[in-house]
Amino acid sequence: RHQTALWADGVPWLLRHDQRIRSARQATARKCRCSGADARVTLACNRRRHRVHYVGGVGRSIDERRRSSKVVILDGDGAVLLFCGGDPARPEAGVWWFLPGGGLDAAESFEEAAVREVHEETGYVIDDLGPIVLRREFDFQFNGRRWRADEAYFIVKTTRFDVRSDGWDDIERQSIVQHRWWSLDELVGTQETVHPEGLAELVVRHR
């Protein structure tokens, strides 16, 4: 019998193909603990090769695919620079912490986008980027649109610097509320929402 895999935070829950989507929604409500920018569940049918994406538990289609670069910037003590912000269109979703970086421009590589975005968001100029250390793909909702994200992560080691915001665009000024350097102990012990999940482990491997 054909089966349908319900993916919640990367964990598959197998359902019989003839079960209704309503049952999948109920399973989502019971099993998914996603929140903030990463709230997503994907229902994938292996017979018809179609997907229905659930954002916040409601079936919706994806508006656009977004390829982006994120950079883990570590200072001499192994602290990582994070921004804090939220979705201007959904203030009720709260805020979360995230890495510098952003979407690729047309014909731009992940590496080129990483260098450009860090400079625009922090004022820092990367002179030694290094290889991609992590790739992840997920669905998210931001500023009234639904996206399928394809992200590449890089590590940069430098001395601590003061962040400059003069290169921010309008959406960054609307969505970012603060930034600071986080020590490893703070990352491990925090109860705040930090993206990506597992950032502390990534820092440990590369500090």
mmCIF file of C-alpha atoms in Angstrom:
data_model
loop_
_atom_site.group_PDB
_atom_site.id
_atom_site.type_symbol
_atom_site.label_atom_id
_atom_site.label_comp_id
_atom_site.label_asym_id
_atom_site.label_seq_id
_atom_site.Cartn_x
_atom_site.Cartn_y
_atom_site.Cartn_z
ATOM 1 C CA ARG A 1 0.000 0.000 0.000
ATOM 2 C CA HIS A 2 1.190 3.475 -0.833
ATOM 3 C CA GLN A 3 2.200 5.559 2.150
ATOM 4 C CA THR A 4 2.447 9.240 2.875
ATOM 5 C CA ALA A 5 5.285 10.642 4.960
ATOM 6 C CA LEU A 6 4.477 13.526 7.250
ATOM 7 C CA TRP A 7 7.667 15.396 8.051
ATOM 8 C CA ALA A 8 7.742 17.511 11.210
ATOM 9 C CA ASP A 9 11.135 19.004 12.062
ATOM 10 C CA GLY A 10 12.753 16.395 9.844
ATOM 11 C CA VAL A 11 11.023 13.422 11.541
ATOM 12 C CA PRO A 12 8.813 11.241 9.290
ATOM 13 C CA TRP A 13 5.389 10.047 10.437
ATOM 14 C CA LEU A 14 4.016 7.407 8.032
ATOM 15 C CA LEU A 15 0.321 7.484 7.157
ATOM 16 C CA ARG A 16 -1.692 5.187 4.895
ATOM 17 C CA HIS A 17 -2.231 6.805 1.504
ATOM 18 C CA ASP A 18 -6.016 6.722 1.799
ATOM 19 C CA GLN A 19 -6.067 8.630 5.079
ATOM 20 C CA ARG A 20 -7.512 12.104 4.782
ATOM 21 C CA ILE A 21 -5.448 15.266 4.967
ATOM 22 C CA ARG A 22 -7.536 16.144 8.008
ATOM 23 C CA SER A 23 -5.837 13.239 9.801
ATOM 24 C CA ALA A 24 -2.453 14.614 8.784
ATOM 25 C CA ARG A 25 -3.400 17.976 10.277
ATOM 26 C CA GLN A 26 -4.370 16.278 13.521
ATOM 27 C CA ALA A 27 -1.047 14.411 13.591
ATOM 28 C CA THR A 28 0.708 17.719 12.975
ATOM 29 C CA ALA A 29 -1.018 19.324 15.927
ATOM 30 C CA ARG A 30 0.026 16.443 18.178
ATOM 31 C CA LYS A 31 3.574 15.905 17.002
ATOM 32 C CA CYS A 32 4.987 19.178 15.666
ATOM 33 C CA ARG A 33 6.674 21.530 18.113
ATOM 34 C CA CYS A 34 8.008 23.989 15.525
ATOM 35 C CA SER A 35 7.679 27.711 16.202
ATOM 36 C CA GLY A 36 8.804 31.104 14.959
ATOM 37 C CA ALA A 37 10.539 31.352 11.593
ATOM 38 C CA ASP A 38 10.967 27.556 11.337
ATOM 39 C CA ALA A 39 7.304 26.590 11.736
ATOM 40 C CA ARG A 40 6.739 24.055 8.966
ATOM 41 C CA VAL A 41 5.430 20.624 8.205
ATOM 42 C CA THR A 42 5.615 18.903 4.827
ATOM 43 C CA LEU A 43 3.159 16.235 3.661
ATOM 44 C CA ALA A 44 4.770 14.251 0.837
ATOM 45 C CA CYS A 45 2.957 11.564 -1.152
ATOM 46 C CA ASN A 46 5.332 9.032 -2.775
ATOM 47 C CA ARG A 47 2.772 7.923 -5.377
ATOM 48 C CA ARG A 48 1.695 11.193 -6.973
ATOM 49 C CA ARG A 49 4.917 13.032 -6.146
ATOM 50 C CA HIS A 50 3.069 16.068 -4.844
ATOM 51 C CA ARG A 51 3.566 18.065 -1.669
ATOM 52 C CA VAL A 52 1.231 20.058 0.504
ATOM 53 C CA HIS A 53 2.989 22.439 2.887
ATOM 54 C CA TYR A 54 1.579 23.302 6.278
ATOM 55 C CA VAL A 55 2.702 26.591 7.828
ATOM 56 C CA GLY A 56 1.362 27.041 11.326
ATOM 57 C CA GLY A 57 -0.766 23.908 10.815
ATOM 58 C CA VAL A 58 -2.735 25.324 7.867
ATOM 59 C CA GLY A 59 -2.361 23.892 4.362
ATOM 60 C CA ARG A 60 -0.819 26.496 2.053
ATOM 61 C CA SER A 61 1.257 26.527 -1.107
ATOM 62 C CA ILE A 62 4.802 27.873 -1.290
ATOM 63 C CA ASP A 63 5.098 31.262 -3.013
ATOM 64 C CA GLU A 64 8.779 31.117 -3.908
ATOM 65 C CA ARG A 65 12.049 29.274 -3.363
ATOM 66 C CA ARG A 66 14.748 31.298 -1.600
ATOM 67 C CA ARG A 67 18.439 30.421 -1.718
ATOM 68 C CA SER A 68 20.468 32.166 0.963
ATOM 69 C CA SER A 69 23.791 32.209 2.788
ATOM 70 C CA LYS A 70 24.295 32.366 6.558
ATOM 71 C CA VAL A 71 27.584 33.073 8.300
ATOM 72 C CA VAL A 72 28.694 31.958 11.758
ATOM 73 C CA ILE A 73 31.039 34.794 12.767
ATOM 74 C CA LEU A 74 33.244 33.785 15.712
ATOM 75 C CA ASP A 75 35.463 36.145 17.694
ATOM 76 C CA GLY A 76 38.737 35.211 19.397
ATOM 77 C CA ASP A 77 36.902 33.755 22.416
ATOM 78 C CA GLY A 78 34.562 31.632 20.304
ATOM 79 C CA ALA A 79 31.545 33.929 20.779
ATOM 80 C CA VAL A 80 29.115 34.131 17.853
ATOM 81 C CA LEU A 81 27.374 37.226 16.495
ATOM 82 C CA LEU A 82 23.573 36.975 16.368
ATOM 83 C CA PHE A 83 20.760 39.306 15.401
ATOM 84 C CA CYS A 84 17.371 39.337 17.132
ATOM 85 C CA GLY A 85 14.213 40.140 15.242
ATOM 86 C CA GLY A 86 10.773 39.053 14.116
ATOM 87 C CA ASP A 87 8.253 39.151 11.312
ATOM 88 C CA PRO A 88 6.830 42.683 10.787
ATOM 89 C CA ALA A 89 3.679 41.115 9.355
ATOM 90 C CA ARG A 90 3.199 38.798 12.361
ATOM 91 C CA PRO A 91 4.238 40.577 15.559
ATOM 92 C CA GLU A 92 2.304 37.957 17.538
ATOM 93 C CA ALA A 93 4.938 35.386 16.475
ATOM 94 C CA GLY A 94 7.480 37.055 18.768
ATOM 95 C CA VAL A 95 11.203 37.344 18.097
ATOM 96 C CA TRP A 96 14.099 34.952 17.625
ATOM 97 C CA TRP A 97 17.885 35.073 17.241
ATOM 98 C CA PHE A 98 19.552 34.358 13.919
ATOM 99 C CA LEU A 99 22.837 34.592 12.033
ATOM 100 C CA PRO A 100 23.932 37.326 9.632
ATOM 101 C CA GLY A 101 23.244 36.541 5.995
ATOM 102 C CA GLY A 102 20.546 36.690 3.377
ATOM 103 C CA GLY A 103 19.267 35.769 -0.038
ATOM 104 C CA LEU A 104 21.302 35.352 -3.207
ATOM 105 C CA ASP A 105 21.041 37.967 -5.933
ATOM 106 C CA ALA A 106 20.620 36.846 -9.545
ATOM 107 C CA ALA A 107 23.599 34.794 -10.806
ATOM 108 C CA GLU A 108 25.270 35.115 -7.385
ATOM 109 C CA SER A 109 26.964 32.146 -5.685
ATOM 110 C CA PHE A 110 26.473 31.181 -2.046
ATOM 111 C CA GLU A 111 30.002 32.395 -1.358
ATOM 112 C CA GLU A 112 29.471 35.763 -3.027
ATOM 113 C CA ALA A 113 26.183 36.281 -1.188
ATOM 114 C CA ALA A 114 27.795 35.455 2.162
ATOM 115 C CA VAL A 115 30.490 38.110 1.703
ATOM 116 C CA ARG A 116 28.053 40.744 0.430
ATOM 117 C CA GLU A 117 25.361 40.139 3.064
ATOM 118 C CA VAL A 118 27.782 40.214 5.991
ATOM 119 C CA HIS A 119 29.222 43.489 4.766
ATOM 120 C CA GLU A 120 25.753 45.020 4.310
ATOM 121 C CA GLU A 121 24.439 43.814 7.665
ATOM 122 C CA THR A 122 27.499 44.301 9.872
ATOM 123 C CA GLY A 123 30.034 46.472 8.012
ATOM 124 C CA TYR A 124 32.618 43.688 8.297
ATOM 125 C CA VAL A 125 34.546 42.651 5.183
ATOM 126 C CA ILE A 126 35.253 38.919 4.924
ATOM 127 C CA ASP A 127 38.654 38.124 3.449
ATOM 128 C CA ASP A 128 38.756 34.361 4.164
ATOM 129 C CA LEU A 129 35.354 32.674 3.910
ATOM 130 C CA GLY A 130 36.175 28.983 3.765
ATOM 131 C CA PRO A 131 33.917 26.139 2.594
ATOM 132 C CA ILE A 132 30.240 25.472 3.227
ATOM 133 C CA VAL A 133 29.910 23.628 6.555
ATOM 134 C CA LEU A 134 26.151 23.026 6.611
ATOM 135 C CA ARG A 135 23.193 22.947 4.226
ATOM 136 C CA ARG A 136 19.556 22.876 5.271
ATOM 137 C CA GLU A 137 16.172 23.209 3.583
ATOM 138 C CA PHE A 138 12.887 24.159 5.215
ATOM 139 C CA ASP A 139 9.657 26.092 4.750
ATOM 140 C CA PHE A 140 8.918 29.372 6.489
ATOM 141 C CA GLN A 141 6.590 32.359 6.470
ATOM 142 C CA PHE A 142 7.830 35.964 6.530
ATOM 143 C CA ASN A 143 6.366 39.373 5.700
ATOM 144 C CA GLY A 144 3.165 37.904 4.280
ATOM 145 C CA ARG A 145 4.788 35.326 2.003
ATOM 146 C CA ARG A 146 5.599 31.621 2.238
ATOM 147 C CA TRP A 147 9.038 30.403 1.216
ATOM 148 C CA ARG A 148 11.012 27.226 0.662
ATOM 149 C CA ALA A 149 14.486 28.050 1.995
ATOM 150 C CA ASP A 150 17.723 26.500 0.777
ATOM 151 C CA GLU A 151 20.490 27.742 3.085
ATOM 152 C CA ALA A 152 24.279 27.346 3.021
ATOM 153 C CA TYR A 153 26.308 28.039 6.175
ATOM 154 C CA PHE A 154 29.880 29.271 6.477
ATOM 155 C CA ILE A 155 32.306 29.844 9.368
ATOM 156 C CA VAL A 156 34.362 33.034 9.726
ATOM 157 C CA LYS A 157 36.862 33.669 12.541
ATOM 158 C CA THR A 158 37.888 37.218 13.362
ATOM 159 C CA THR A 159 38.437 39.673 16.187
ATOM 160 C CA ARG A 160 35.310 41.171 17.729
ATOM 161 C CA PHE A 161 34.035 44.285 15.948
ATOM 162 C CA ASP A 162 31.230 46.808 16.325
ATOM 163 C CA VAL A 163 28.271 46.174 14.052
ATOM 164 C CA ARG A 164 27.345 48.949 11.610
ATOM 165 C CA SER A 165 23.738 49.251 10.425
ATOM 166 C CA ASP A 166 24.147 51.893 7.717
ATOM 167 C CA GLY A 167 23.908 49.184 5.036
ATOM 168 C CA TRP A 168 20.557 47.824 6.217
ATOM 169 C CA ASP A 169 17.563 47.897 3.899
ATOM 170 C CA ASP A 170 14.030 48.842 4.946
ATOM 171 C CA ILE A 171 12.913 45.322 5.861
ATOM 172 C CA GLU A 172 15.987 44.811 8.030
ATOM 173 C CA ARG A 173 15.304 48.057 9.872
ATOM 174 C CA GLN A 174 11.713 46.956 10.424
ATOM 175 C CA SER A 175 12.503 43.423 11.571
ATOM 176 C CA ILE A 176 15.812 43.569 13.530
ATOM 177 C CA VAL A 177 15.549 44.842 17.087
ATOM 178 C CA GLN A 178 19.012 44.124 18.509
ATOM 179 C CA HIS A 179 22.268 42.214 18.098
ATOM 180 C CA ARG A 180 24.994 40.927 20.379
ATOM 181 C CA TRP A 181 27.823 38.412 20.717
ATOM 182 C CA TRP A 182 26.877 35.136 22.408
ATOM 183 C CA SER A 183 29.333 32.947 24.300
ATOM 184 C CA LEU A 184 29.097 29.174 23.891
ATOM 185 C CA ASP A 185 27.810 28.806 27.452
ATOM 186 C CA GLU A 186 25.041 31.301 26.701
ATOM 187 C CA LEU A 187 24.050 29.423 23.546
ATOM 188 C CA VAL A 188 23.915 26.108 25.373
ATOM 189 C CA GLY A 189 21.938 27.462 28.328
ATOM 190 C CA THR A 190 19.498 29.865 26.670
ATOM 191 C CA GLN A 191 15.729 29.354 26.678
ATOM 192 C CA GLU A 192 15.320 31.861 23.845
ATOM 193 C CA THR A 193 14.687 30.764 20.262
ATOM 194 C CA VAL A 194 17.907 30.549 18.244
ATOM 195 C CA HIS A 195 18.160 29.545 14.581
ATOM 196 C CA PRO A 196 19.470 27.296 13.250
ATOM 197 C CA GLU A 197 18.712 24.572 15.752
ATOM 198 C CA GLY A 198 21.988 22.983 16.845
ATOM 199 C CA LEU A 199 24.029 26.174 16.431
ATOM 200 C CA ALA A 200 25.934 25.506 19.665
ATOM 201 C CA GLU A 201 27.104 22.120 18.366
ATOM 202 C CA LEU A 202 28.179 23.716 15.095
ATOM 203 C CA VAL A 203 30.215 26.307 17.014
ATOM 204 C CA VAL A 204 31.881 23.582 19.101
ATOM 205 C CA ARG A 205 32.983 21.742 15.962
ATOM 206 C CA HIS A 206 34.521 24.832 14.370
ATOM 207 C CA ARG A 207 35.645 27.194 17.139
#
